[in-house]
CSV table of C-alpha atoms and ligand atoms in Angstrom, one decimal:
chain,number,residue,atom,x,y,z
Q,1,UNK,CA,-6.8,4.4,44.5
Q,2,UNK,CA,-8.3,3.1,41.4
Q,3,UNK,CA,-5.5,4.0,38.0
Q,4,UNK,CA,-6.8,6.0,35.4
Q,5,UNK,CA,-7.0,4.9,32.0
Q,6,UNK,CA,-4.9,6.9,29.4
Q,7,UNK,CA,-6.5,8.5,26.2
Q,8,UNK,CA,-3.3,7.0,24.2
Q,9,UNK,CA,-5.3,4.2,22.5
Q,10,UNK,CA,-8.6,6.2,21.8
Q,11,UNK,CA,-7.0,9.0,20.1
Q,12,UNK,CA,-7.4,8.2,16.7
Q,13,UNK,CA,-11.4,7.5,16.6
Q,14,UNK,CA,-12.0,9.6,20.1
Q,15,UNK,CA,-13.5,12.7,17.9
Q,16,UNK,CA,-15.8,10.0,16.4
Q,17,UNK,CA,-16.7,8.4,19.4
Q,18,UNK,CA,-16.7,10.8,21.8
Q,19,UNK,CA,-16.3,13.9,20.1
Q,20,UNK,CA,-18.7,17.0,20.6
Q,21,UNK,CA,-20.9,18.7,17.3
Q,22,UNK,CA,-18.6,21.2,15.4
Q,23,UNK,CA,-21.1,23.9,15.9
Q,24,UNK,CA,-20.9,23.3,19.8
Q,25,UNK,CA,-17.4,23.5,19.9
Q,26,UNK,CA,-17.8,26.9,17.8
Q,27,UNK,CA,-20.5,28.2,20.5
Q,28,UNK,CA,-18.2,27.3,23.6
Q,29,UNK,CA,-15.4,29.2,21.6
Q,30,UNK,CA,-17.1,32.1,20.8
Q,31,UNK,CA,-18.8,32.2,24.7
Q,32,UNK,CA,-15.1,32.0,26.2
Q,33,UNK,CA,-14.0,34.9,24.4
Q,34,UNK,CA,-17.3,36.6,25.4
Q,35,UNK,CA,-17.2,35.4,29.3
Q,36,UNK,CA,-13.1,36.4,29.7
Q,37,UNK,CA,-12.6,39.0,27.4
Q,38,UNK,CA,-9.3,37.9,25.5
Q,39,UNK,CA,-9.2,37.9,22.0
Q,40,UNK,CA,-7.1,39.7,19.5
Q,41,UNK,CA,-8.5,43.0,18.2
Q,42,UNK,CA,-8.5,46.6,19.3
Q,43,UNK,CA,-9.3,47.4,23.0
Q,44,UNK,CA,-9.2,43.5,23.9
Q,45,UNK,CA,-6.9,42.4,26.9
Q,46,UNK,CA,-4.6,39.9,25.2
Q,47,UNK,CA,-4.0,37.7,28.5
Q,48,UNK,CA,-3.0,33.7,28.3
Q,49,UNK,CA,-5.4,30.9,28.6
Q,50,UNK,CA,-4.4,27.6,29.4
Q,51,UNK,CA,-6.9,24.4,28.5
Q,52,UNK,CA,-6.2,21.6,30.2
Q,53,UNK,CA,-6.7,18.1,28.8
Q,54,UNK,CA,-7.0,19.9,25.3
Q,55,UNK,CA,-7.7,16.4,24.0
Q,56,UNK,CA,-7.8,16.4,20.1
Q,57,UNK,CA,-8.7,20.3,20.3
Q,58,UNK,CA,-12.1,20.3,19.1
Q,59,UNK,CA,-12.5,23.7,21.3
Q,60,UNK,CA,-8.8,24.6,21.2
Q,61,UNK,CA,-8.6,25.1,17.6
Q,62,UNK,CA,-11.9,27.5,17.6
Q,63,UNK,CA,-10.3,29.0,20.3
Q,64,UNK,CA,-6.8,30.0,18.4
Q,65,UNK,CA,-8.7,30.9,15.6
Q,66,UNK,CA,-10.6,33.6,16.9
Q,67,UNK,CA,-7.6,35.0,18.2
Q,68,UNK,CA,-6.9,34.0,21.7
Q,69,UNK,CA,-3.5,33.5,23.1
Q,70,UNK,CA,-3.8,30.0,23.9
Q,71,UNK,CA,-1.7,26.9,25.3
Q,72,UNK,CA,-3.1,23.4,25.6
Q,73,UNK,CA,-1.7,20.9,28.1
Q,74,UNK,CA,-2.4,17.2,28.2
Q,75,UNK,CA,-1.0,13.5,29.3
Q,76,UNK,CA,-1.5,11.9,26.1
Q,77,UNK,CA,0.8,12.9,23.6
Q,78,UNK,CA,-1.7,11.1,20.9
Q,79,UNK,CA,-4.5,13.1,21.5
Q,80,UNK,CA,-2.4,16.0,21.4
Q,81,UNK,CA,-0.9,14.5,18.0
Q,82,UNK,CA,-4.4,14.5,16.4
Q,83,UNK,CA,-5.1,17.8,17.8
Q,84,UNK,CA,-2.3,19.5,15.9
Q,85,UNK,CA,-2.8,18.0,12.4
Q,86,UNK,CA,-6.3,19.7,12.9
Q,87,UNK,CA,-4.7,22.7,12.5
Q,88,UNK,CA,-4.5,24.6,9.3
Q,89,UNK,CA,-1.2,25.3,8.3
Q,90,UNK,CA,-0.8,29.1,9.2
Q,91,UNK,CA,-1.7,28.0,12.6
Q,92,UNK,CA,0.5,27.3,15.5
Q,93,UNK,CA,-0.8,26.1,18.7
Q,94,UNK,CA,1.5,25.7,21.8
Q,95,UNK,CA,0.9,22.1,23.3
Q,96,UNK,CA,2.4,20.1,26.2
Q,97,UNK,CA,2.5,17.1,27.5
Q,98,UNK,CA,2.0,16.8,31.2
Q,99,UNK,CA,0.4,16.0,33.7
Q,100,UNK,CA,-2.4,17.9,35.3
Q,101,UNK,CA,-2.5,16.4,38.7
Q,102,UNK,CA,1.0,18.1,39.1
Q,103,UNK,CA,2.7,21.0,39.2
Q,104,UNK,CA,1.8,22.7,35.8
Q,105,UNK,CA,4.8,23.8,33.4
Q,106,UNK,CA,3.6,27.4,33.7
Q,107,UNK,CA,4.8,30.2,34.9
Q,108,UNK,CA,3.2,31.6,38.3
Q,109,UNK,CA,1.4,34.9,37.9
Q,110,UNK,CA,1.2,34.6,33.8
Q,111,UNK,CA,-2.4,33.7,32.9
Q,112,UNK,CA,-6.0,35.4,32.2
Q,113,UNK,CA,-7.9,32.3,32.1
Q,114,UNK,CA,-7.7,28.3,32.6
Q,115,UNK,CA,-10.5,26.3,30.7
Q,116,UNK,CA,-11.4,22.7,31.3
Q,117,UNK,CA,-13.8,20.9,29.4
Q,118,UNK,CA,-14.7,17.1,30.9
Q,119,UNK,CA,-12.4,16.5,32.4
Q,120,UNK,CA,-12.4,17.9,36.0
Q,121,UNK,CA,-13.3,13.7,37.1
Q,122,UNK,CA,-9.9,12.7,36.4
Q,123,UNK,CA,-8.2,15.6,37.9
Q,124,UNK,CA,-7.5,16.6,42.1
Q,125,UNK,CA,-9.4,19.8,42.5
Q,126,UNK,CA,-6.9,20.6,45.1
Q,127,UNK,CA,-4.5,20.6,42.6
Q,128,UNK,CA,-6.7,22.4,40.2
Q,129,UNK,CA,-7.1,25.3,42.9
Q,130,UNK,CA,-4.1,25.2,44.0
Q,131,UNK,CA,-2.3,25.6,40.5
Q,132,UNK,CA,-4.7,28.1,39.3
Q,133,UNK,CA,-4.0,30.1,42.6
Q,134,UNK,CA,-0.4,30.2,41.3
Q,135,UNK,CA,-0.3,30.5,37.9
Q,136,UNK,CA,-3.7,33.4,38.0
Q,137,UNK,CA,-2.5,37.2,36.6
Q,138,UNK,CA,-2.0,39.7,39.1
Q,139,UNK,CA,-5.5,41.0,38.6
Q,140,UNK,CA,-6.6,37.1,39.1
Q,141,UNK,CA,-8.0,34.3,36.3
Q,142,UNK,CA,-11.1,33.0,35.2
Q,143,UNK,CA,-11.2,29.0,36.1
Q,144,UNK,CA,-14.1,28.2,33.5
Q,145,UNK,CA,-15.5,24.0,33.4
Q,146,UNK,CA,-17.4,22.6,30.2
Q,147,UNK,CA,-19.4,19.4,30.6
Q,148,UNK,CA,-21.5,18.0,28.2
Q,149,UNK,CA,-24.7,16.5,30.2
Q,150,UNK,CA,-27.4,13.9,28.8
Q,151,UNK,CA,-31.0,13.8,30.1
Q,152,UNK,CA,-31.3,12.2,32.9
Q,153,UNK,CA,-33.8,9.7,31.8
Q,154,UNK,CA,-32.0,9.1,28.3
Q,155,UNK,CA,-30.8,5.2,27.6
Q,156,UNK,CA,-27.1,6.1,27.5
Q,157,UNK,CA,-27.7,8.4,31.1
Q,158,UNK,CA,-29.4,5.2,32.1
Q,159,UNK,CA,-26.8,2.9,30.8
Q,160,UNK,CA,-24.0,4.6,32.2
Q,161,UNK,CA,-25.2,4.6,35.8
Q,162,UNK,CA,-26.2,1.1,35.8
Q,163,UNK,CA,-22.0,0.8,34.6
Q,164,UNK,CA,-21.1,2.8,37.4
Q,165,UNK,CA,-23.5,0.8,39.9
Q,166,UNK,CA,-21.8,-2.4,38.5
Q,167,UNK,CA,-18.2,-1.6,38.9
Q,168,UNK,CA,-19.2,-0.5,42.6
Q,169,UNK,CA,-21.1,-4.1,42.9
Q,170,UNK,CA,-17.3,-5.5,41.9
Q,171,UNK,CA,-15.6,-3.5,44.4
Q,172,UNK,CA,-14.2,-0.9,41.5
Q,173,UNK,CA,-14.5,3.0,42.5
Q,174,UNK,CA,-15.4,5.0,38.7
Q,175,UNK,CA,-14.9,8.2,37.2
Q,176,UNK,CA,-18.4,10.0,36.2
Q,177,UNK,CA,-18.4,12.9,34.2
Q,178,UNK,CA,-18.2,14.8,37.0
Q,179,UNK,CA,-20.0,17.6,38.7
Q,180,UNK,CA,-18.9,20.8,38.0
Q,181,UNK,CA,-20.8,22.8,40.8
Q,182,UNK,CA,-19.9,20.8,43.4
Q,183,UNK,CA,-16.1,21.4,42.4
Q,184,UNK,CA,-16.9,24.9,42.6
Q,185,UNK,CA,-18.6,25.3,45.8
Q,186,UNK,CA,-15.5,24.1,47.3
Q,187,UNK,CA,-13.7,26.4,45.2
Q,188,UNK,CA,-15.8,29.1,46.7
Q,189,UNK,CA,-15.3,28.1,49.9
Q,190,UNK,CA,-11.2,28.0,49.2
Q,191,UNK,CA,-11.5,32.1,47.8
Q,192,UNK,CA,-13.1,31.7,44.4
Q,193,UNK,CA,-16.1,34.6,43.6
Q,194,UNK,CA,-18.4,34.9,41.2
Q,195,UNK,CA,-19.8,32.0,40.7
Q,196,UNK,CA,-21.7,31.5,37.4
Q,197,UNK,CA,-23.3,28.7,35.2
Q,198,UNK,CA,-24.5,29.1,31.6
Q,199,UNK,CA,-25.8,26.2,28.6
Q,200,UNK,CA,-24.0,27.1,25.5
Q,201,UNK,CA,-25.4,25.0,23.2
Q,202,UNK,CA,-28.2,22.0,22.8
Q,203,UNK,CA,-28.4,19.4,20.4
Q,204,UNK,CA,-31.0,16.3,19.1
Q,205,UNK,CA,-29.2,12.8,19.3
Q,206,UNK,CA,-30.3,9.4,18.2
Q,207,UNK,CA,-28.7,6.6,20.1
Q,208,UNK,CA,-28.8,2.9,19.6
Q,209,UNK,CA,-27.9,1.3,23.0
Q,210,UNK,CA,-25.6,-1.3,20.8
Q,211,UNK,CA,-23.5,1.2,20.0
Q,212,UNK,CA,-22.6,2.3,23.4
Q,213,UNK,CA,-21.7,-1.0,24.4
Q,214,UNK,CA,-19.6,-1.3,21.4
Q,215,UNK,CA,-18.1,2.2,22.3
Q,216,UNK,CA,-16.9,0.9,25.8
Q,217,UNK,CA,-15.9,-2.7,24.8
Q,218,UNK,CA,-13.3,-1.0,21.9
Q,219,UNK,CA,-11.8,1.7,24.0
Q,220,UNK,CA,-9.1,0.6,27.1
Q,221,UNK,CA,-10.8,0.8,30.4
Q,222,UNK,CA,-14.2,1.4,31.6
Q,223,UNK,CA,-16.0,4.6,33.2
Q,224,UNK,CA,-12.1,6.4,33.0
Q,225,UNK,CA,-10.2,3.9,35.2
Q,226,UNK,CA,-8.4,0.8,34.2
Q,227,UNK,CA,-9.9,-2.7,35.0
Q,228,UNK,CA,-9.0,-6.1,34.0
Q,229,UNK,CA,-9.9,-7.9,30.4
Q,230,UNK,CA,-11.8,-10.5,32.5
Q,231,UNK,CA,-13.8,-7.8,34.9
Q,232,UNK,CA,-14.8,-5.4,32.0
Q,233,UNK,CA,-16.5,-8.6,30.1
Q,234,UNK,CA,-18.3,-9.2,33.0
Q,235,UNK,CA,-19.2,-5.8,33.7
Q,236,UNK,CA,-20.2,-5.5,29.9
Q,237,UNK,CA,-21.9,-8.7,29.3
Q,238,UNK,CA,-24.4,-7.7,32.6
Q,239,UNK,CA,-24.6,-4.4,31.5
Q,240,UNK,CA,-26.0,-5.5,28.3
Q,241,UNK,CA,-28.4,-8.5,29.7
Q,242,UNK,CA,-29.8,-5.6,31.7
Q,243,UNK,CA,-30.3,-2.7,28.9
Q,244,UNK,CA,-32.1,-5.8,26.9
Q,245,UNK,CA,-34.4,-6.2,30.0
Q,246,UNK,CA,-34.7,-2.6,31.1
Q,247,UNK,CA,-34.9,-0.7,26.9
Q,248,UNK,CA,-35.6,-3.5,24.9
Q,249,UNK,CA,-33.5,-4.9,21.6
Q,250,UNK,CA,-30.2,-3.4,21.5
Q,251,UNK,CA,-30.5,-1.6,18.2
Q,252,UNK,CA,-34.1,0.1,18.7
Q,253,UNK,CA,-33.6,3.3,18.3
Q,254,UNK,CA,-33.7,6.5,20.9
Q,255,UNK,CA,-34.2,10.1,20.5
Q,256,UNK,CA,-32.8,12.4,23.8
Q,257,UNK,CA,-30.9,15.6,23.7
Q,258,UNK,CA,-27.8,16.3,24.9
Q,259,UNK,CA,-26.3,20.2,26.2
Q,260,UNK,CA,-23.6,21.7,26.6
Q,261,UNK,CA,-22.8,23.9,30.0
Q,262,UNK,CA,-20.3,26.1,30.9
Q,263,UNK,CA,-19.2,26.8,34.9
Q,264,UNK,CA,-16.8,28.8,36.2
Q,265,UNK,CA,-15.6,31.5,38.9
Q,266,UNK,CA,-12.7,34.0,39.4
Q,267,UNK,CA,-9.7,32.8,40.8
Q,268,UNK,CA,-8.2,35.6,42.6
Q,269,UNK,CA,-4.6,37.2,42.5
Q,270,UNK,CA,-1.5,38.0,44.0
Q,271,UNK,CA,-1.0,34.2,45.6
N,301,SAM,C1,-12.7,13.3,27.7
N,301,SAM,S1,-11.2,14.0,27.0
N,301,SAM,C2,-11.8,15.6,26.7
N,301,SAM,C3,-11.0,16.3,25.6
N,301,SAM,C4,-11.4,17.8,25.3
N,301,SAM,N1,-11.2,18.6,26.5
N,301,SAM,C5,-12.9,17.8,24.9
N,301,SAM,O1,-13.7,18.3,25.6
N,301,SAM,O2,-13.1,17.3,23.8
N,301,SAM,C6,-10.2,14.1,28.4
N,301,SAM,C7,-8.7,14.6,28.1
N,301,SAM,O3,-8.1,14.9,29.3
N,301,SAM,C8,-6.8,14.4,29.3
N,301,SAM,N2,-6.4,14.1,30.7
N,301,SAM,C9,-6.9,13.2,31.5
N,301,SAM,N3,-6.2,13.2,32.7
N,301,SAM,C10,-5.3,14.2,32.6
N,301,SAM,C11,-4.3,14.7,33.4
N,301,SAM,N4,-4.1,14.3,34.7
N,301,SAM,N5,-3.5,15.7,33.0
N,301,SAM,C12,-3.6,16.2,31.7
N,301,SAM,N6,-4.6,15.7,30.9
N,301,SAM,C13,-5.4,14.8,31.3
N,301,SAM,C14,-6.9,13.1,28.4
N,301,SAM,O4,-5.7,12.6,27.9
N,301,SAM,C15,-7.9,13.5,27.4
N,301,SAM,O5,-7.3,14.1,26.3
């Protein structure tokens, strides 16, 4: 099986890089306190949510400041570094380091809600299910996925398939950003109900195919797994002869939007 690279080395510029708008990260905040229900004030159900991969908690510190009981898990103890001098001082968020493809350090029957926000590709959704089973309230859990998806005929949707189609032409299986559905049909098909889907926010971008290629020649790895010095040069230096061919000089610019979606079912009790 193909590693996985680690976040470590992109913490530091991965909000500038990769990071979403501030008001869309207010918008999924404000929709995951509408969708399960848990946020401080009177009459609200004041149940747990874990986020896994919380990242630099672009989402996680909207989320503890309107209130929710929150706990953020992730490998990479950098990300998770830059995520808690975000914080203002009177806050206090929970974080651990760990790994999701394990056994999470949670208790089992303890939480209202688990939220995962791109990053389902890098994770085993038996894993997911299973843990989720375990650690889901007596009166079950929401399991809620955010992606951030690009139109399909934009140059960096474009330029990212052609990356994917040339890693598989060197024998190298990627990480995309992952479909979300798909995860949860099978989730439905393992016990999860209610299925639902709903875009949270929608944005204008203007992207310069040079800086995408710049993007993936500074960070470790290439589509989320790791890959040789020598390999991702090659990979990079095609990629870019055929973005030339196929969207002409590397710095015109591009106008595309880009939306934010959340998905997600109930994960039932009492496992
Ligand atoms: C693309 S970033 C997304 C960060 C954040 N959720 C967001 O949407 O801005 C993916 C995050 O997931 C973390 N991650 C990747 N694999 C993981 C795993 N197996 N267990 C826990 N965290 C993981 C990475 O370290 C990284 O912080």
């Amino acid at each position: 099986m193909t590693a996985i690279a680690s976040f470590d080395g992109q913490a530091a510029d991965f909000d500038r890089r990769a990071g979403l708008p501030a008001r869309c990260s207010a918008l999924v905040a404000d929709r995951l306190v509408e969708i399960t229900g848990l946020a401080s004030g009177v009459g609200r159900d004041r149940g747990r949510l874990l986020e896994i991969g919380a990242g630099t908690g672009q989402i996680g510190a909207q989320l503890l400041a309107a209130g929710i009981d929150y706990l953020g898990l992730d490998r990479s103890r950098p990300m998770l570094e830059v995520f808690a001098r975000r914080l203002a001082p009177q806050q206090h968020a929970r974080l651990i380091v760990a790994d999701a493809n394990e056994r999470w350090p949670v208790p089992a029957r303890s939480l209202a809600a688990v939220f995962l926000s791109r990053v389902v590709h890098l994770l085993d959704p038996v894993v997911v299910w299973s843990e989720s089973r375990r650690v889901a309230g007596p009166g079950g859990c929401w399991l809620i996925i955010g992606r951030r998806g690009r139109e399909r005929d934009s140059v960096r949707a474009g330029m990212r398939r052609q990356m994917h189609a040339l890693l598989a032409d060197e024998g190298v299986g990627s990480r995309s950003g992952g479909e979300p559905h798909r995860m949860l049909r099978a989730m439905e098909s393992w016990g999860g109900q209610s299925r639902f889907a709903t875009e949270v926010a929608r944005w204008a971008v203007v992207h310069r195919p040079r800086q995408a290629l710049e993007a993936w020649r500074g960070k470790p790895g290439l589509a989320g797994v790791q890959v040789d010095d020598a390999l991702k040069a090659r990979v990079l230096d095609r990629l870019e002869a055929w973005t030339c061919e196929r969207y002409g000089p590397l710095d015109r610019e591009h106008r595309s939007e880009e939306h934010y979606a959340l998905h997600g079912l109930r994960v039932p009790g009492g496992a």
